[in-house]
Coordinates of C-alpha atoms and ligand atoms in Angstrom, one line a residue:
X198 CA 52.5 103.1 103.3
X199 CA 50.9 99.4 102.1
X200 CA 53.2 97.3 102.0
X201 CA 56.3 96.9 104.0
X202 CA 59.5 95.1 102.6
X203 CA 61.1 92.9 105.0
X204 CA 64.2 94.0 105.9
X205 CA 67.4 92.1 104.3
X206 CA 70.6 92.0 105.0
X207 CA 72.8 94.7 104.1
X208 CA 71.4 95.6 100.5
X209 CA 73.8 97.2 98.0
X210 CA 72.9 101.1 97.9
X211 CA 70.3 100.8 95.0
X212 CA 68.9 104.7 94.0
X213 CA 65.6 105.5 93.1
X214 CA 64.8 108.5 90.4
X215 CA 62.4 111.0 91.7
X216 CA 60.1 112.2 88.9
X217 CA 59.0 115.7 89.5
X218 CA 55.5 117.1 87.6
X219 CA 57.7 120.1 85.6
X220 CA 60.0 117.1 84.5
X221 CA 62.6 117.2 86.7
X222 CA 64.5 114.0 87.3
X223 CA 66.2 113.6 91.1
X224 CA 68.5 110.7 91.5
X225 CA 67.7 109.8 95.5
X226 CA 68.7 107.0 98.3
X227 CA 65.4 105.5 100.6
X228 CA 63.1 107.6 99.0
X229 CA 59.7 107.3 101.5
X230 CA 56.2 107.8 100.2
X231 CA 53.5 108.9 102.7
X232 CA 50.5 110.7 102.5
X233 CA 51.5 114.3 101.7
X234 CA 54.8 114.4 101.4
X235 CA 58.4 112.0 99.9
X236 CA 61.2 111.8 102.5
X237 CA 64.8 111.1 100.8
X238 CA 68.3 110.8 101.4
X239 CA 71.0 112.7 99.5
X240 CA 74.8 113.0 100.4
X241 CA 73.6 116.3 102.0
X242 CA 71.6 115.1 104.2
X243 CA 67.6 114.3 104.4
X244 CA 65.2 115.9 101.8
X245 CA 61.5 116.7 102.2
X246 CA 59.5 117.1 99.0
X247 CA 55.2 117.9 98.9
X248 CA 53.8 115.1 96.6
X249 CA 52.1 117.5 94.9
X250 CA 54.8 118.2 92.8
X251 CA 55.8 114.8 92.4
X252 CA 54.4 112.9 89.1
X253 CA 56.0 109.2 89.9
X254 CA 59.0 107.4 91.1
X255 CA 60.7 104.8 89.6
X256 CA 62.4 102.5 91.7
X257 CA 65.8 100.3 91.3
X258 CA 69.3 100.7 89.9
X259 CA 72.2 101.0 91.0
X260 CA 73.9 105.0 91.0
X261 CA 77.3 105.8 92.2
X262 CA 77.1 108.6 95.1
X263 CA 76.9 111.7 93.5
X264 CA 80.0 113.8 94.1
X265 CA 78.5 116.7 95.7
X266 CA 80.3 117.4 99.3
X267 CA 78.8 115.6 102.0
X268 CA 77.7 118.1 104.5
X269 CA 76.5 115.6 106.5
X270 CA 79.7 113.4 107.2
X271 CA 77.4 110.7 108.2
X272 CA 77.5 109.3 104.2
X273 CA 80.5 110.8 102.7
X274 CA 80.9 109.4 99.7
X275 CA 85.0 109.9 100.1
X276 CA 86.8 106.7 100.0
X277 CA 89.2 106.4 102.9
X278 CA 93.2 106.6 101.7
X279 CA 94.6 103.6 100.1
X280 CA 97.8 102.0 102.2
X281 CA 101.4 102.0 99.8
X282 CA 102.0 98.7 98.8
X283 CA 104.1 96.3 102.3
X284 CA 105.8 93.3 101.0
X285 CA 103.6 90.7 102.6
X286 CA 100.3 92.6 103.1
X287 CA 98.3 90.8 101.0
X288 CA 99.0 88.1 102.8
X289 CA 98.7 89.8 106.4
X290 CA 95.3 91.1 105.5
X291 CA 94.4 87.5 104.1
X292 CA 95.6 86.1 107.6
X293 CA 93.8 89.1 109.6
X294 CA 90.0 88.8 107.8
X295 CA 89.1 85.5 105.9
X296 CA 85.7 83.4 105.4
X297 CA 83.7 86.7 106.0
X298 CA 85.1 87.4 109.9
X299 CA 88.1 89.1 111.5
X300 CA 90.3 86.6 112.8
X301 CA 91.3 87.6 116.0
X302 CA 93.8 84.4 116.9
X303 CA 95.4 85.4 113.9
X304 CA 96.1 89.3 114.9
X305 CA 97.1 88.5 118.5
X306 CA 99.5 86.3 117.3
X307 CA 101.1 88.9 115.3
X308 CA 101.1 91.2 118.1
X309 CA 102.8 88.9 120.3
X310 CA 105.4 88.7 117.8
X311 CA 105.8 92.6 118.0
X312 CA 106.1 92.6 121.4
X313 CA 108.4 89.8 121.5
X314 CA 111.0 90.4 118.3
X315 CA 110.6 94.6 118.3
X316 CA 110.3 97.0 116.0
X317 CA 111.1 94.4 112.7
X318 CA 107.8 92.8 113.5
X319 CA 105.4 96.4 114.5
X320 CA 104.5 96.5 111.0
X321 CA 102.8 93.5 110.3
X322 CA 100.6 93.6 113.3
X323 CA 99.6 97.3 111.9
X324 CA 98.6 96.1 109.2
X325 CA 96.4 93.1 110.2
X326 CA 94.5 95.6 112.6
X327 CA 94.3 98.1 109.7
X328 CA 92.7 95.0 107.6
X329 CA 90.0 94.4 110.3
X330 CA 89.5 97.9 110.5
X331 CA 88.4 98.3 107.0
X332 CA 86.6 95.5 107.2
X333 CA 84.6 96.5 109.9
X334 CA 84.4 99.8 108.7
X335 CA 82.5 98.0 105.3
X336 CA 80.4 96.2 107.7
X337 CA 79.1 99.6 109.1
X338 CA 80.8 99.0 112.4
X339 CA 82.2 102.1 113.0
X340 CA 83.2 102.0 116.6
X341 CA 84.9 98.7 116.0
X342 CA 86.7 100.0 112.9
X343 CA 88.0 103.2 115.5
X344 CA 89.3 101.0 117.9
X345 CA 91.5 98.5 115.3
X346 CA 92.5 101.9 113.4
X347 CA 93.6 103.3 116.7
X348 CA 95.2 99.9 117.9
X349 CA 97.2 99.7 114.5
X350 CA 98.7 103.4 114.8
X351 CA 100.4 102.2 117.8
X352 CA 102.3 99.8 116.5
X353 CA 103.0 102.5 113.3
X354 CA 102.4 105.8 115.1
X355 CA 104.1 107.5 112.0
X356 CA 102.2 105.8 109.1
X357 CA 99.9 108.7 107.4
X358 CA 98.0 106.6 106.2
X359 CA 96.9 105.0 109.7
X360 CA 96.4 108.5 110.8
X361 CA 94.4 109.4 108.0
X362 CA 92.3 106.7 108.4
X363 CA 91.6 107.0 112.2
X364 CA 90.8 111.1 111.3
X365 CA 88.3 109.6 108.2
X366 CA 86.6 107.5 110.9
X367 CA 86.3 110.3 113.4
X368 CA 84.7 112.4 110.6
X369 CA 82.3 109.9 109.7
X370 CA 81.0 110.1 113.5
X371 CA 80.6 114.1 112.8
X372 CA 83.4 114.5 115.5
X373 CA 85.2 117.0 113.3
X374 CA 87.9 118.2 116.0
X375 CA 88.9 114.6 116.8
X376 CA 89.6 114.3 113.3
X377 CA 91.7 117.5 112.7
X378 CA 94.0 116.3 115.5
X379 CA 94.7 113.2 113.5
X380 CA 95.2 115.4 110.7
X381 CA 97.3 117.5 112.0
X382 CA 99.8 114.2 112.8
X383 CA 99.7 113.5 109.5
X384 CA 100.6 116.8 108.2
X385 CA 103.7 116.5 110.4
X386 CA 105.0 113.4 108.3
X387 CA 103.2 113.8 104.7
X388 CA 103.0 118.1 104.8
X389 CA 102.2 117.4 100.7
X390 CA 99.9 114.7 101.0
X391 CA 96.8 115.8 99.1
X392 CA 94.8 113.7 101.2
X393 CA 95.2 115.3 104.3
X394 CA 94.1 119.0 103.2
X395 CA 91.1 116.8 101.7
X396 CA 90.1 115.3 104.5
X397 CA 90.8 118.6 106.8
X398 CA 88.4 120.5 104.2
X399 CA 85.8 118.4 105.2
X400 CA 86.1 118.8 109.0
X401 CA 86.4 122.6 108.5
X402 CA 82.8 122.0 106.5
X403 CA 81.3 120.0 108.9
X404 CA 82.7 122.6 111.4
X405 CA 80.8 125.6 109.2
X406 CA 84.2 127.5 109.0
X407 CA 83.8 127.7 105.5
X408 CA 86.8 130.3 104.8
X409 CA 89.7 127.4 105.9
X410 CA 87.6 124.3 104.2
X411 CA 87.8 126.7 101.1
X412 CA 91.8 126.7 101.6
X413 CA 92.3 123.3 102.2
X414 CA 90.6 122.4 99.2
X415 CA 92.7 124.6 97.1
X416 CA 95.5 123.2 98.6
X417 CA 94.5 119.6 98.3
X418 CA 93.8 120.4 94.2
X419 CA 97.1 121.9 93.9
X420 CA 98.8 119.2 95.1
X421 CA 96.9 116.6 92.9
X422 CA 93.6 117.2 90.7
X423 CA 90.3 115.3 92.5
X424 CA 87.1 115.5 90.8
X425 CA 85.5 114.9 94.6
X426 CA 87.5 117.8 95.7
X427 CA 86.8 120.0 93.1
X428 CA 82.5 119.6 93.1
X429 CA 83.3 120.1 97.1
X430 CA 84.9 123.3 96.6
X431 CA 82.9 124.3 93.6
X432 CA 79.7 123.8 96.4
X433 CA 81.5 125.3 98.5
X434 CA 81.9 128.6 96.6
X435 CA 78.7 128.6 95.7
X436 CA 77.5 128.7 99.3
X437 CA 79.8 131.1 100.3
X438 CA 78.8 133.3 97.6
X439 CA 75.1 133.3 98.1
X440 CA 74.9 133.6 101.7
X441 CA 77.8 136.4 101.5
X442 CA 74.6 138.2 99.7
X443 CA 71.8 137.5 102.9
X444 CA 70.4 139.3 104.8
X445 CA 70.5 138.8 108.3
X446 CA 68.1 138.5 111.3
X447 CA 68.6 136.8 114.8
X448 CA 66.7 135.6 117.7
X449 CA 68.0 134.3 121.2
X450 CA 68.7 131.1 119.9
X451 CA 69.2 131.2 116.0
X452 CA 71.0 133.0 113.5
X453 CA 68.8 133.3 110.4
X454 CA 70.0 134.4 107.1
X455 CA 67.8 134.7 103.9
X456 CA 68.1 136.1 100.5
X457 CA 66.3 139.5 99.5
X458 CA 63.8 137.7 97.5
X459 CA 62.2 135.9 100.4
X460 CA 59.4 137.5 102.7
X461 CA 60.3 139.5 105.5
X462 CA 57.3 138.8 107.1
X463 CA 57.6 135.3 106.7
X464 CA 61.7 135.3 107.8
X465 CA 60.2 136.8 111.2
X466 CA 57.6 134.0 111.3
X467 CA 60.5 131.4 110.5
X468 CA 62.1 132.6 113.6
X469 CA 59.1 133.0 115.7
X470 CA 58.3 129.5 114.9
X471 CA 61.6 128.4 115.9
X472 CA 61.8 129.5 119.0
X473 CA 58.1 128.7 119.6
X474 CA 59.3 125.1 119.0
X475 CA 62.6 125.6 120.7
X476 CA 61.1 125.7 124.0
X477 CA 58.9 123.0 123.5
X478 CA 62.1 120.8 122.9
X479 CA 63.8 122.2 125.5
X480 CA 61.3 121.3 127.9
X481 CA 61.0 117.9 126.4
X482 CA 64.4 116.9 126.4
X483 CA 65.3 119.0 129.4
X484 CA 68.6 120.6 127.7
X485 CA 70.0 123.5 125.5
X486 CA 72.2 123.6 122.7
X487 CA 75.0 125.5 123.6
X488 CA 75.7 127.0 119.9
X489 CA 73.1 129.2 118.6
X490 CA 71.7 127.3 115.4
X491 CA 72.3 128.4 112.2
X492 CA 69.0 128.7 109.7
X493 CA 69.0 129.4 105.6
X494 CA 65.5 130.1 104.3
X495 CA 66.4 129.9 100.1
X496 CA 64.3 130.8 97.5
X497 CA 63.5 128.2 94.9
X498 CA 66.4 128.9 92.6
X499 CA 68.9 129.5 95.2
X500 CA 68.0 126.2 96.8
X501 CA 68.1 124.3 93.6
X502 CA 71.7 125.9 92.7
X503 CA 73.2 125.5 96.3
X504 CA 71.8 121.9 97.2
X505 CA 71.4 120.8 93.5
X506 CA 67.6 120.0 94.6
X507 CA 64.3 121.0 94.1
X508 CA 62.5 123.9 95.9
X509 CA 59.8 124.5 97.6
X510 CA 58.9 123.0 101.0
X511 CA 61.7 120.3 101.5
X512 CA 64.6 120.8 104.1
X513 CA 67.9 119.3 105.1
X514 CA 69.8 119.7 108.5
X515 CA 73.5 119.7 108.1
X516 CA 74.7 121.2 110.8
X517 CA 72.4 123.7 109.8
X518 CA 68.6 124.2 108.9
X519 CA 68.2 124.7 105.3
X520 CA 64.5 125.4 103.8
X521 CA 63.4 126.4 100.7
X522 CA 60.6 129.0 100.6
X523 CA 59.8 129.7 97.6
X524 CA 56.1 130.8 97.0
X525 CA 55.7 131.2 100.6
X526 CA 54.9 134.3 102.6
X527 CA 53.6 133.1 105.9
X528 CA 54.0 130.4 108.1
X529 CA 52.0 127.2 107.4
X530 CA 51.3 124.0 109.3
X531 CA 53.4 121.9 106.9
X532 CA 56.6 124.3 107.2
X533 CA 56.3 124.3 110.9
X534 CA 56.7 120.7 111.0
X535 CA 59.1 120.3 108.8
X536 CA 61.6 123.1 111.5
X537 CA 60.6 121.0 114.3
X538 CA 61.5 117.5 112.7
X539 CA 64.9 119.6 111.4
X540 CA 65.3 121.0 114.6
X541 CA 64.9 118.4 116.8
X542 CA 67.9 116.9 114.8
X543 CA 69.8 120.0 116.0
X544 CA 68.9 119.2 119.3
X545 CA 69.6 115.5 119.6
X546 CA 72.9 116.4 117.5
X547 CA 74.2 119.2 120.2
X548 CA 73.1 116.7 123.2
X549 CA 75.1 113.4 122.0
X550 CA 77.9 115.2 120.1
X551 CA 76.9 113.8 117.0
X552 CA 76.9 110.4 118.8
X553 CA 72.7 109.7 118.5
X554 CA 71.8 105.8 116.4
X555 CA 69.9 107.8 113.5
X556 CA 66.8 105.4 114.8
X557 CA 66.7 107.5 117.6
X558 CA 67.5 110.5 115.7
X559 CA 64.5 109.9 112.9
X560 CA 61.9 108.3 115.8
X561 CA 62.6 111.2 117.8
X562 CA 62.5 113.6 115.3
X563 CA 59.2 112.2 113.6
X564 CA 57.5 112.1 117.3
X565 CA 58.1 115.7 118.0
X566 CA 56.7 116.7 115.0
X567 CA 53.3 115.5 115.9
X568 CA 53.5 111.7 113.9
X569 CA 52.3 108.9 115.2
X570 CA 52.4 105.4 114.5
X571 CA 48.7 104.4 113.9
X572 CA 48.8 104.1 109.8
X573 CA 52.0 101.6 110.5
X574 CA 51.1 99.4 113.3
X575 CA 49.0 97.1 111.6
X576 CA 52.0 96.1 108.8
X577 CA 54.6 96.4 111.8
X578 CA 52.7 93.9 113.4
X579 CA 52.7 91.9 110.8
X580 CA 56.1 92.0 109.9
X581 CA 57.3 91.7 113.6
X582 CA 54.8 88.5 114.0
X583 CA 56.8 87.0 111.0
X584 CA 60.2 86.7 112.6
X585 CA 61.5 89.7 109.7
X586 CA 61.6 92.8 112.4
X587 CA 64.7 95.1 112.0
X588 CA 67.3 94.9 114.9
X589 CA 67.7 98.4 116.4
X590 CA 71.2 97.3 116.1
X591 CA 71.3 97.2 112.6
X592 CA 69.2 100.6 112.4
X593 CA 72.0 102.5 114.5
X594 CA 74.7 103.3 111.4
X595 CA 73.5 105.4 108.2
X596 CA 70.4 104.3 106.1
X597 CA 72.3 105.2 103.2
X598 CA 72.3 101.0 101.9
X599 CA 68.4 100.8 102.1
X600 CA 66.6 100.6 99.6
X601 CA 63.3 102.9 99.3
X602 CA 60.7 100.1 101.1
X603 CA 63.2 99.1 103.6
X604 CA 63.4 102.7 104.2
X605 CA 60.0 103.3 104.8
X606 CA 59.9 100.7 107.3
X607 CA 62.8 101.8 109.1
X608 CA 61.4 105.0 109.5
X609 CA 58.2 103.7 110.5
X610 CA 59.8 101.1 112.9
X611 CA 61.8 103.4 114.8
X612 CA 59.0 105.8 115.4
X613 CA 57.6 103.1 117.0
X614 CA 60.0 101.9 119.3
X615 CA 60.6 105.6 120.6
X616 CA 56.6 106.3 120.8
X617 CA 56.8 103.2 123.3
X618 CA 59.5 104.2 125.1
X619 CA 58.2 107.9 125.5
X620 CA 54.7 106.6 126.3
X621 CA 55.6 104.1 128.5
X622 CA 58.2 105.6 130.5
X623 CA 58.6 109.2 130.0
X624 CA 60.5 111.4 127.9
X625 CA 63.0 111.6 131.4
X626 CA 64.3 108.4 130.1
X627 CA 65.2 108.9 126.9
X628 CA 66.8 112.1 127.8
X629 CA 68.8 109.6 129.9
X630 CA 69.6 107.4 127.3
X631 CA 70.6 110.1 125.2
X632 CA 73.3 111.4 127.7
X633 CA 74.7 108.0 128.0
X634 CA 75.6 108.2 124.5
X635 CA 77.0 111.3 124.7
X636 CA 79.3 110.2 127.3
X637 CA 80.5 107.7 124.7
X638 CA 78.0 104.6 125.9
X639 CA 76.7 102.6 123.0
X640 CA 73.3 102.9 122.8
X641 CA 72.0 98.9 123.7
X642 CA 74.0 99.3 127.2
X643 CA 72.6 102.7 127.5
X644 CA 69.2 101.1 127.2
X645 CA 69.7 98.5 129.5
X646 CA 70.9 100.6 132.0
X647 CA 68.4 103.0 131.7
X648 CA 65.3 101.0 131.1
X649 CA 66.7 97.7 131.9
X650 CA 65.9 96.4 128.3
X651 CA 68.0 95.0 125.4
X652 CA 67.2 95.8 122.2
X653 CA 65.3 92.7 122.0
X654 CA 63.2 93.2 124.7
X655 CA 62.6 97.2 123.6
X656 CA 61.0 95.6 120.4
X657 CA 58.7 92.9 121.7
X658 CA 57.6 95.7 124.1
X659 CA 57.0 97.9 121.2
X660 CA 55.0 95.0 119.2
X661 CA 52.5 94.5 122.1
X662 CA 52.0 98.4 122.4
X663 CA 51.3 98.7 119.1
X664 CA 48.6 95.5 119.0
X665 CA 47.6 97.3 122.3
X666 CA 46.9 100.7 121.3
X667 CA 46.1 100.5 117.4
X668 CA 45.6 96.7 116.2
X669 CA 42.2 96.2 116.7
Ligands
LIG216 ZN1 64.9 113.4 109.7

């Protein structure tokens, strides 16, 4: 990593085309270059490819989301359910969000109107918060689009569509049971709504109970035909069909299943490994995931049919560990860092329920598995010196939206934000940190109660640790 783009604003999700050496063409979101290896997003999850098999990328233009199911919820590319046409809406969601911000006069207005004329005048304040909501929600604030969702469905406790919504923002946060309940409302007042057996198939997935995200698929396709729907299920079958045909093996904390053409030997190391670098993470973050964690070793082709992805050494965590083996029949020093990056998201996912600002996710993950910040400090430096650092703010959300360079940097700069915290005051603290946001804290207030630093203040500290340490 050279050069470092300066972060912008909210960049439209541009996708780069990973060129592989057998001609293989891989359409991907903030692809990363390092050293030995290319780091990219897909609406699976997180990929991992060697550069060895990589002949070039070539960067720019802008891709619609492929429709392959998100596994991880994080960056569904589902829309969230259109409202029916209210005479006056337009004009109530003009009123509610206009030169670029919510307008909050506006909406308590209308909700003093509710409270004063009655039901006649519920509507209209529903709506208005519903308008923020999505407005927020295209702004990436998630817990700000929750609370307006949630504050318009009680003023319209009946309207499916609010219900729909508040369950689509519950499974964006990977909280899939919060999200059935919602569904479950809805099914009460729109039983045929196609929508709501979508949405429910995608909790069930995110839940791993295949067999009922399966039905409500079928359910949802019967009702009206979805091309989204259908490559979900279609995925869906296909995993189902494959792993029905693994073997299995298990260990005290993992459930691994792998196909018959892979190694036994190495399926043993896989989980030897594991567990090896289980209780390192245990240690570290002083906690254990209650669930035992699900692992898929594939070989090449399996891996390329399920994921729609290359093989070989490359890995995603959607819920579970997935990594391709191919050509592999013992353990190697790449493979075991790629479980412990993968598994450390298992961790940090279990701890927060799901909750965990994916800069704290991908710094934590890349510090466990043994990276460091010493090739990056000098550009970070640079950058931060400039007045162009990232807000950790702005890094919480999905990095979906950046493109490949501002990916590499956000990688690289929160790394080193959690290499300072860790080295200058413990791992104790973050593990603090981390259950404040699994309490439901947001992660700046978490930090300031825990290390009595805003985000602000986290960075500069970070900047003069790097200059410190590697900046000579
Ligand atoms: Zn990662």
């Amino acid at each position: 990593m050279v050069v470092l783009a300066l972060l912008a604003a909210a960049a439209p999700a541009s996708a780069d085309t990973i060129v592989l050496k057998n001609g293989r063409r891989i359409t991907a979101f903030n692809v990363v270059e390092t050293a030995d290896k290319i780091t990219y997003q897909t609406s699976a999850g997180e990929l991992t490819l060697p550069k060895s098999i990589v002949d070039h990328v070539e960067k720019g233009g802008m891709v619609a989301m492929p429709g392959a199911p998100g596994a991880d919820a994080a960056s569904l590319a589902i829309t969230p359910p259109a409202m029916a046409p209210i005479s006056g809406e337009a004009e109530i969601a003009q009123g509610a969000v206009h030169d670029g911000a919510v307008d909050r006069v506006y909406i308590a207005k209308l909700e003093g109107q509710a409270r004063t004329a009655g039901s006649s005048a519920e509507v209209p304040a529903a709506v208005a918060h519903h308008a923020a909501a999505m407005f927020e929600l295209s702004h990436g604030d998630m817990e700000r689009a929750l609370t307006d969702e949630r504050t318009a469905l009680t003023y319209a406790p009946q309207e499916p569509v609010l219900l729909m919504n508040v369950a689509y923002l519950h499974l964006r946060r990977s909280e899939y049971t919060q999200s059935l309940d919602y569904l479950e409302r809805a099914r009460r007042v729109a039983p045929d709504n196609p929508d709501v057996a979508k949405l429910a198939g995608w909790s069930y997935y995110g839940m791993n109970k295949m067999d009922q995200a399966i039905a409500e698929w079928k359910r949802s396709l019967a009702l009206r035909p979805d091309p989204e729907v259908q490559a979900a299920l279609d995925k869906a079958l296909r995993d189902k069909q494959e792993e029905d045909s693994y073997k299995e093996n298990e260990s005290a904390h993992f459930n691994l299943k792998y196909s018959g053409a892979a190694e036994p030997g190495l399926a043993r190391d896989v989980l030897k490994t594991l567990e090896l670098h289980f209780a390192a993470i245990e240690s570290e973050l002083n906690f254990t995931p209650p669930d035992s964690i699900g692992v898929i070793l594939y070989t090449q082709q399996a891996f390329a049919d399920i994921t729609k992805a290359p093989g070989w050494v490359g890995a995603l965590n959607d819920g579970r560990i997935r990594v391709p083996v191919q050509g592999l029949t013992s353990m190697t020093p790449e493979l075991s860092r790629v479980l412990k990056h993968e598994l450390t998201h298992s961790f940090v996912g279990q701890k927060t329920r799901g909750r965990a600002p994916t800069w704290i996710q991908e710094g934590l993950a890349q510090w466990m598995e043994g990276q460091r910040s010493s090739q990056n400090a000098a550009a970070l430096t640079q950058i931060y010196a400039a007045g162009h650092a990232s807000s950790l703010g702005h890094l919480e959300g999905s990095w979906m939206g950046l493109n490949s360079d501002q990916a590499a940097y956000a990688y690289a700069w929160a790394l080193a934000n959690i290499e300072y915290i860790i080295e200058t005051d413990g791992m104790a603290d973050i593990e603090r940190v981390l259950d404040r946001i699994a309490a439901g804290q947001p992660t700046e207030s978490a930090l300031r109660e825990v290390l009595h630093s805003d985000y602000a203040d986290v960075s500069e500290s970070t900047d003069e640790f790097l200059l410190k340490n590697y900046v000579h």
